[in-house]
Amino acid sequence: MWQYQEFSQWLSGVFHGASSGDPFRAGTTPVRLRRVLGSPSAAAAFAEMYVGKDADP
């Protein structure tokens, strides 16, 4: 459960970080997107978390 909570928090940061008014959060948003879009392993990890595959039994 905690893994999904952390993913949800991460995804909210990606979607809303740029509009938060915080320069640090605004700066991390494009970096996070570039990582997911530019790395096959990061994209696979994102996809597993998004669809709900539990990596920890």
Tab-separated table of N, CA, C and O in Angstrom:
chain	number	residue	atom	x	y	z
A	1	MET	N	0.813	-1.185	0.000
A	1	MET	CA	0.000	0.000	0.000
A	1	MET	C	0.869	1.267	0.000
A	1	MET	O	0.567	2.219	-0.703
A	2	TRP	N	1.922	1.265	0.777
A	2	TRP	CA	2.763	2.463	0.850
A	2	TRP	C	3.423	2.774	-0.485
A	2	TRP	O	3.634	3.936	-0.831
A	3	GLN	N	3.736	1.730	-1.227
A	3	GLN	CA	4.348	1.930	-2.537
A	3	GLN	C	3.391	2.702	-3.453
A	3	GLN	O	3.806	3.604	-4.175
A	4	TYR	N	2.110	2.370	-3.400
A	4	TYR	CA	1.125	3.053	-4.238
A	4	TYR	C	0.884	4.486	-3.754
A	4	TYR	O	0.644	5.381	-4.557
A	5	GLN	N	0.954	4.690	-2.457
A	5	GLN	CA	0.817	6.044	-1.925
A	5	GLN	C	1.967	6.927	-2.408
A	5	GLN	O	1.774	8.076	-2.787
A	6	GLU	N	3.171	6.374	-2.376
A	6	GLU	CA	4.339	7.133	-2.823
A	6	GLU	C	4.231	7.437	-4.311
A	6	GLU	O	4.533	8.543	-4.757
A	7	PHE	N	3.785	6.460	-5.101
A	7	PHE	CA	3.624	6.686	-6.530
A	7	PHE	C	2.581	7.772	-6.790
A	7	PHE	O	2.787	8.645	-7.634
A	8	SER	N	1.493	7.739	-6.055
A	8	SER	CA	0.452	8.748	-6.208
A	8	SER	C	0.985	10.143	-5.888
A	8	SER	O	0.701	11.109	-6.598
A	9	GLN	N	1.779	10.237	-4.846
A	9	GLN	CA	2.380	11.519	-4.488
A	9	GLN	C	3.346	11.977	-5.584
A	9	GLN	O	3.364	13.149	-5.964
A	10	TRP	N	4.136	11.052	-6.106
A	10	TRP	CA	5.071	11.379	-7.178
A	10	TRP	C	4.329	11.882	-8.420
A	10	TRP	O	4.687	12.892	-9.005
A	11	LEU	N	3.267	11.161	-8.800
A	11	LEU	CA	2.504	11.532	-9.988
A	11	LEU	C	1.815	12.883	-9.812
A	11	LEU	O	1.773	13.687	-10.743
A	12	SER	N	1.302	13.151	-8.617
A	12	SER	CA	0.711	14.465	-8.343
A	12	SER	C	1.748	15.563	-8.488
A	12	SER	O	1.451	16.645	-8.999
A	13	GLY	N	2.968	15.291	-8.054
A	13	GLY	CA	4.047	16.262	-8.213
A	13	GLY	C	4.358	16.537	-9.678
A	13	GLY	O	4.642	17.674	-10.062
A	14	VAL	N	4.290	15.483	-10.491
A	14	VAL	CA	4.522	15.664	-11.929
A	14	VAL	C	3.406	16.507	-12.548
A	14	VAL	O	3.660	17.439	-13.311
A	15	PHE	N	2.167	16.191	-12.203
A	15	PHE	CA	1.038	16.909	-12.800
A	15	PHE	C	0.894	18.338	-12.287
A	15	PHE	O	0.498	19.232	-13.026
A	16	HIS	N	1.198	18.562	-11.018
A	16	HIS	CA	0.898	19.857	-10.411
A	16	HIS	C	2.116	20.630	-9.928
A	16	HIS	O	1.957	21.747	-9.423
A	17	GLY	N	3.295	20.070	-10.062
A	17	GLY	CA	4.496	20.722	-9.555
A	17	GLY	C	4.778	22.078	-10.190
A	17	GLY	O	5.170	23.021	-9.515
A	18	ALA	N	4.559	22.172	-11.486
A	18	ALA	CA	4.859	23.420	-12.175
A	18	ALA	C	3.930	24.554	-11.751
A	18	ALA	O	4.311	25.729	-11.791
A	19	SER	N	2.729	24.228	-11.307
A	19	SER	CA	1.775	25.270	-10.920
A	19	SER	C	1.749	25.506	-9.406
A	19	SER	O	0.910	26.245	-8.915
A	20	SER	N	2.691	24.907	-8.692
A	20	SER	CA	2.675	24.989	-7.229
A	20	SER	C	3.153	26.332	-6.698
A	20	SER	O	2.910	26.664	-5.551
A	21	GLY	N	3.872	27.094	-7.513
A	21	GLY	CA	4.454	28.343	-7.043
A	21	GLY	C	5.822	28.140	-6.408
A	21	GLY	O	6.505	29.097	-6.084
A	22	ASP	N	6.221	26.895	-6.222
A	22	ASP	CA	7.522	26.568	-5.643
A	22	ASP	C	8.517	26.352	-6.779
A	22	ASP	O	8.343	25.444	-7.595
A	23	PRO	N	9.563	27.164	-6.865
A	23	PRO	CA	10.520	27.024	-7.970
A	23	PRO	C	11.206	25.657	-8.024
A	23	PRO	O	11.479	25.143	-9.106
A	24	PHE	N	11.454	25.060	-6.865
A	24	PHE	CA	12.089	23.744	-6.858
A	24	PHE	C	11.167	22.699	-7.468
A	24	PHE	O	11.572	21.923	-8.337
A	25	ARG	N	9.923	22.670	-7.012
A	25	ARG	CA	8.961	21.694	-7.558
A	25	ARG	C	8.725	21.943	-9.041
A	25	ARG	O	8.583	20.996	-9.817
A	26	ALA	N	8.676	23.208	-9.433
A	26	ALA	CA	8.495	23.520	-10.852
A	26	ALA	C	9.678	23.025	-11.672
A	26	ALA	O	9.510	22.565	-12.797
A	27	GLY	N	10.872	23.088	-11.105
A	27	GLY	CA	12.065	22.626	-11.809
A	27	GLY	C	12.176	21.118	-11.896
A	27	GLY	O	12.748	20.587	-12.850
A	28	THR	N	11.632	20.411	-10.915
A	28	THR	CA	11.726	18.948	-10.946
A	28	THR	C	10.711	18.308	-11.889
A	28	THR	O	10.917	17.183	-12.341
A	29	THR	N	9.655	19.012	-12.205
A	29	THR	CA	8.618	18.443	-13.076
A	29	THR	C	9.162	18.015	-14.432
A	29	THR	O	8.979	16.858	-14.830
A	30	PRO	N	9.858	18.894	-15.175
A	30	PRO	CA	10.357	18.441	-16.482
A	30	PRO	C	11.429	17.356	-16.375
A	30	PRO	O	11.526	16.491	-17.236
A	31	VAL	N	12.190	17.374	-15.296
A	31	VAL	CA	13.211	16.348	-15.104
A	31	VAL	C	12.555	14.979	-14.917
A	31	VAL	O	12.997	13.977	-15.487
A	32	ARG	N	11.501	14.946	-14.135
A	32	ARG	CA	10.788	13.687	-13.914
A	32	ARG	C	10.182	13.172	-15.215
A	32	ARG	O	10.244	11.979	-15.513
A	33	LEU	N	9.593	14.055	-15.981
A	33	LEU	CA	9.005	13.634	-17.260
A	33	LEU	C	10.070	13.153	-18.233
A	33	LEU	O	9.876	12.143	-18.918
A	34	ARG	N	11.195	13.856	-18.310
A	34	ARG	CA	12.280	13.426	-19.202
A	34	ARG	C	12.791	12.041	-18.817
A	34	ARG	O	13.118	11.227	-19.687
A	35	ARG	N	12.878	11.768	-17.513
A	35	ARG	CA	13.358	10.456	-17.064
A	35	ARG	C	12.415	9.359	-17.546
A	35	ARG	O	12.852	8.343	-18.068
A	36	VAL	N	11.111	9.563	-17.355
A	36	VAL	CA	10.140	8.524	-17.752
A	36	VAL	C	10.103	8.365	-19.266
A	36	VAL	O	10.039	7.241	-19.775
A	37	LEU	N	10.153	9.466	-19.987
A	37	LEU	CA	10.052	9.402	-21.444
A	37	LEU	C	11.350	8.999	-22.115
A	37	LEU	O	11.336	8.504	-23.241
A	38	GLY	N	12.481	9.194	-21.431
A	38	GLY	CA	13.769	8.931	-22.062
A	38	GLY	C	14.440	7.633	-21.654
A	38	GLY	O	15.465	7.274	-22.225
A	39	SER	N	13.897	6.932	-20.688
A	39	SER	CA	14.528	5.716	-20.199
A	39	SER	C	13.549	4.549	-20.280
A	39	SER	O	12.495	4.579	-19.644
A	40	PRO	N	13.898	3.526	-21.050
A	40	PRO	CA	13.004	2.369	-21.129
A	40	PRO	C	12.750	1.722	-19.764
A	40	PRO	O	11.627	1.298	-19.483
A	41	SER	N	13.755	1.660	-18.912
A	41	SER	CA	13.542	1.041	-17.605
A	41	SER	C	12.659	1.915	-16.710
A	41	SER	O	11.814	1.401	-15.970
A	42	ALA	N	12.822	3.236	-16.783
A	42	ALA	CA	11.957	4.129	-16.010
A	42	ALA	C	10.524	4.059	-16.541
A	42	ALA	O	9.569	4.085	-15.762
A	43	ALA	N	10.373	3.957	-17.862
A	43	ALA	CA	9.032	3.847	-18.446
A	43	ALA	C	8.358	2.543	-18.027
A	43	ALA	O	7.159	2.524	-17.722
A	44	ALA	N	9.125	1.456	-17.976
A	44	ALA	CA	8.562	0.171	-17.566
A	44	ALA	C	8.147	0.211	-16.097
A	44	ALA	O	7.072	-0.293	-15.737
A	45	ALA	N	8.975	0.816	-15.245
A	45	ALA	CA	8.630	0.931	-13.824
A	45	ALA	C	7.384	1.784	-13.643
A	45	ALA	O	6.502	1.455	-12.846
A	46	PHE	N	7.294	2.882	-14.394
A	46	PHE	CA	6.112	3.745	-14.335
A	46	PHE	C	4.868	2.964	-14.751
A	46	PHE	O	3.835	3.020	-14.082
A	47	ALA	N	4.971	2.216	-15.846
A	47	ALA	CA	3.827	1.459	-16.348
A	47	ALA	C	3.371	0.411	-15.334
A	47	ALA	O	2.168	0.241	-15.115
A	48	GLU	N	4.322	-0.264	-14.693
A	48	GLU	CA	3.953	-1.267	-13.694
A	48	GLU	C	3.218	-0.632	-12.520
A	48	GLU	O	2.235	-1.179	-12.026
A	49	MET	N	3.697	0.516	-12.059
A	49	MET	CA	3.035	1.183	-10.940
A	49	MET	C	1.677	1.735	-11.367
A	49	MET	O	0.712	1.680	-10.606
A	50	TYR	N	1.585	2.254	-12.576
A	50	TYR	CA	0.350	2.866	-13.043
A	50	TYR	C	-0.779	1.846	-13.163
A	50	TYR	O	-1.917	2.132	-12.800
A	51	VAL	N	-0.451	0.659	-13.663
A	51	VAL	CA	-1.488	-0.360	-13.831
A	51	VAL	C	-1.711	-1.168	-12.576
A	51	VAL	O	-2.642	-1.968	-12.495
A	52	GLY	N	-0.863	-0.993	-11.573
A	52	GLY	CA	-1.097	-1.619	-10.288
A	52	GLY	C	-0.386	-2.941	-10.066
A	52	GLY	O	-0.772	-3.684	-9.191
A	53	LYS	N	0.629	-3.249	-10.832
A	53	LYS	CA	1.382	-4.477	-10.589
A	53	LYS	C	2.168	-4.314	-9.298
A	53	LYS	O	2.955	-3.400	-9.144
A	54	ASP	N	1.970	-5.222	-8.382
A	54	ASP	CA	2.636	-5.158	-7.086
A	54	ASP	C	3.998	-5.842	-7.175
A	54	ASP	O	4.079	-7.038	-7.385
A	55	ALA	N	5.062	-5.060	-7.030
A	55	ALA	CA	6.406	-5.607	-7.086
A	55	ALA	C	6.783	-6.309	-5.794
A	55	ALA	O	7.644	-7.170	-5.770
A	56	ASP	N	6.152	-5.947	-4.679
A	56	ASP	CA	6.445	-6.538	-3.385
A	56	ASP	C	5.303	-7.452	-2.977
A	56	ASP	O	4.188	-6.983	-2.766
A	57	PRO	N	5.576	-8.761	-2.840
A	57	PRO	CA	4.490	-9.680	-2.469
A	57	PRO	C	3.994	-9.443	-1.067
A	57	PRO	O	4.582	-8.921	-0.236
